[in-house]
XYZ file of C-alpha atoms in Angstrom:
245
model
C 39.741 163.804 51.595
C 37.614 160.664 52.308
C 39.671 158.592 49.808
C 42.894 159.780 51.751
C 41.512 158.847 55.076
C 40.278 155.571 53.718
C 43.762 154.908 52.388
C 45.303 155.584 55.705
C 42.736 153.399 57.731
C 43.420 150.533 55.199
C 47.150 150.849 55.947
C 46.695 150.849 59.498
C 44.531 147.813 59.288
C 47.095 145.825 57.220
C 49.850 146.785 59.746
C 47.715 145.526 62.603
C 47.177 142.095 60.645
C 50.673 141.697 60.045
C 51.463 142.350 63.617
C 48.732 139.859 64.822
C 50.206 137.277 62.271
C 53.676 137.758 63.671
C 52.348 137.212 67.259
C 50.638 134.131 66.140
C 53.781 132.707 64.672
C 55.489 133.400 67.947
C 52.775 131.741 70.003
C 52.954 128.664 67.755
C 56.704 128.483 68.098
C 56.337 128.837 71.931
C 53.406 126.033 71.851
C 55.928 123.744 69.853
C 58.475 124.262 72.752
C 55.816 123.464 75.422
C 54.569 120.306 73.811
C 57.796 119.068 72.267
C 59.245 115.772 73.813
C 62.618 115.978 72.033
C 65.428 115.567 74.645
C 67.968 116.740 72.043
C 66.442 120.208 71.871
C 68.513 122.386 74.072
C 65.634 125.060 74.163
C 63.651 122.970 76.500
C 63.674 123.051 80.288
C 61.168 122.192 83.044
C 60.016 125.807 83.060
C 58.980 126.020 79.344
C 58.147 122.465 78.525
C 55.402 120.001 79.833
C 57.123 116.813 79.269
C 60.299 117.882 81.207
C 58.005 119.537 83.730
C 56.156 116.167 84.326
C 59.462 114.466 84.694
C 60.582 116.881 87.286
C 57.338 116.578 89.124
C 57.989 112.680 89.049
C 61.287 113.189 90.516
C 59.937 115.321 93.355
C 57.197 112.921 94.071
C 59.894 110.196 94.324
C 61.830 112.333 96.855
C 58.732 113.091 98.617
C 57.929 109.323 98.885
C 61.156 109.037 100.778
C 60.374 111.594 103.345
C 59.475 110.735 107.083
C 55.886 109.857 107.366
C 54.928 109.562 103.664
C 55.493 105.930 103.660
C 53.024 105.407 106.454
C 50.582 107.447 104.119
C 51.251 105.305 101.327
C 50.675 102.043 103.445
C 47.421 103.575 104.576
C 46.342 104.107 101.057
C 47.181 100.564 99.993
C 45.207 99.227 103.171
C 42.486 101.273 102.081
C 42.497 99.894 98.506
C 42.592 96.278 100.087
C 39.600 96.957 102.134
C 37.568 98.363 99.160
C 38.423 95.299 97.214
C 37.467 92.950 100.082
C 34.047 94.767 100.288
C 33.589 94.776 96.717
C 34.265 90.919 96.513
C 31.914 90.230 99.640
C 29.234 92.304 98.357
C 29.360 90.541 95.022
C 29.279 87.157 96.776
C 26.501 88.144 98.835
C 24.424 89.278 95.852
C 25.314 85.889 93.990
C 23.987 84.039 96.994
C 20.785 86.105 97.129
C 20.118 85.684 93.499
C 20.782 81.773 93.980
C 18.415 81.512 96.834
C 15.732 83.434 95.053
C 16.113 81.688 91.804
C 16.067 78.291 93.469
C 12.658 79.245 95.105
C 11.466 80.023 91.555
C 12.707 76.770 90.056
C 11.177 74.834 93.095
C 7.510 76.524 92.135
C 8.201 75.542 88.331
C 9.829 72.180 88.338
C 8.024 70.409 91.162
C 8.817 66.971 90.206
C 12.634 67.267 90.002
C 15.026 68.463 92.641
C 16.910 70.956 90.499
C 18.810 73.637 92.370
C 21.436 76.133 91.070
C 24.739 75.438 92.975
C 26.908 78.422 91.873
C 27.160 81.252 89.320
C 30.743 81.367 87.936
C 30.849 82.431 84.426
C 27.840 80.311 84.052
C 25.199 78.490 86.023
C 26.077 75.153 87.708
C 23.333 72.652 88.899
C 23.832 71.095 92.233
C 24.568 67.443 92.140
C 23.913 66.973 88.506
C 26.224 66.581 85.370
C 23.437 67.717 83.001
C 19.660 68.217 82.651
C 17.044 68.100 79.968
C 16.530 70.761 77.416
C 13.324 71.746 78.983
C 14.993 71.728 82.474
C 17.758 73.810 81.316
C 15.332 76.410 79.861
C 13.232 76.574 82.818
C 16.318 77.222 85.014
C 17.617 80.016 82.629
C 14.093 81.877 82.701
C 13.743 81.571 86.319
C 17.380 83.019 86.523
C 16.472 85.866 84.278
C 13.159 86.366 85.951
C 15.009 86.949 89.318
C 17.434 89.379 87.575
C 14.474 91.288 86.019
C 12.698 91.492 89.602
C 15.888 93.032 91.081
C 16.225 95.495 88.303
C 15.313 99.237 89.133
C 13.926 99.536 85.707
C 10.543 97.687 84.921
C 10.993 96.405 81.486
C 9.322 93.880 79.333
C 11.134 90.511 78.625
C 11.501 89.798 74.830
C 11.999 86.401 73.565
C 12.673 85.476 70.137
C 11.619 81.853 69.054
C 11.375 80.296 72.677
C 10.432 76.955 71.521
C 12.506 76.620 68.190
C 13.527 72.769 67.690
C 11.853 71.909 71.097
C 9.534 68.821 71.150
C 5.810 69.475 71.819
C 5.872 68.450 75.515
C 8.809 70.896 76.332
C 7.049 73.523 74.447
C 3.989 73.133 76.681
C 6.067 73.157 79.744
C 7.872 76.314 78.708
C 4.656 78.064 77.779
C 3.162 77.369 81.395
C 6.430 78.594 82.810
C 7.336 81.917 81.268
C 4.188 84.132 82.099
C 4.634 83.440 85.813
C 8.164 84.704 85.749
C 7.909 88.121 84.259
C 5.384 91.141 84.602
C 5.312 91.367 80.886
C 6.723 89.418 77.881
C 6.957 89.797 74.294
C 7.462 86.708 72.272
C 8.388 86.547 68.647
C 7.292 83.026 67.075
C 6.708 81.816 63.461
C 3.665 79.560 62.422
C 5.629 76.274 62.838
C 6.391 77.116 66.438
C 2.712 77.795 67.533
C 1.776 74.150 68.340
C 1.564 73.285 71.856
C 2.985 76.603 72.830
C 0.164 79.193 72.318
C -2.553 77.091 73.713
C -0.587 76.232 76.847
C 0.194 79.965 77.693
C -0.915 80.244 81.208
C -2.235 83.901 80.985
C -5.638 85.230 81.273
C -7.382 86.005 78.045
C -7.703 89.742 78.883
C -3.887 90.013 79.277
C -2.922 88.464 75.927
C -2.611 90.398 72.690
C -1.844 88.650 69.423
C -0.355 90.458 66.582
C 0.545 88.937 63.081
C 3.209 90.640 60.910
C 3.742 89.309 57.445
C 4.282 90.163 53.827
C 1.706 88.973 51.164
C 4.470 88.508 48.449
C 8.299 87.855 48.956
C 9.258 90.903 46.894
C 6.676 93.213 48.570
C 8.041 95.849 50.518
C 4.630 96.295 52.372
C 4.441 94.802 55.651
C 1.063 94.018 57.133
C 0.034 93.948 60.774
C -3.174 92.330 62.038
C -4.382 92.415 65.496
C -6.482 89.397 67.110
C -6.198 85.796 67.981
C -8.477 84.437 65.286
C -6.357 85.615 62.299
C -3.148 84.689 64.334
C -4.541 81.181 64.910
C -5.591 80.490 61.348
C -2.243 82.176 59.775
C 0.015 79.788 58.271
C 3.287 81.479 57.320
C 5.015 80.720 53.884
C 8.766 80.642 55.000
C 9.520 82.074 51.714
C 6.994 85.083 52.103
C 6.343 85.725 55.694
C 7.972 87.352 58.569
């Protein structure tokens, strides 16, 4: 008796599965009609096809656009868009002006012997009444500009510099070392041994606010990286370009 009942239940389940499969096929056919973009398919109309429905909506909107009063609405929208664009432009210009003013104050405090001022910011920084500046002056202007941008930021993040004095002469290095600390709340500088001269000793920072970390490999092929904290080791360390980091 149990086997017979089981057989009947199995047949019912199979019949139910076949019925579901048939409905799935029907749904897939309807979905094909809904999503089709075949203009030659006679089965399609605006009631059963998304593409034709959207076309009909566009036609209806076009007719609506010709209705009385709608043109005024469209004109009002265009006017509003124009006002928003003007507000955006004026806000950006005021922001640029404020950044230039604040940066020029910083530049005046940093480069006190030369009258260097930013004229405008349009795809780059233009210096007022000058065709060019020295490498040291250019770096000073850039660091002052970045310092102003950091000051206006909602997030307080450290400024990270990689090789700030690469290829610079000793005098320019010394000037950059004196300038950078006063422009940012916190800075992280990556330098190699050959860049230390005239830079480290001229950093205008209190000793307790400085931290020196030396990162290096003892051997070129070694995977072990060593990290030593403290100025004494940092000062004496001479990097082997083929081994060190």
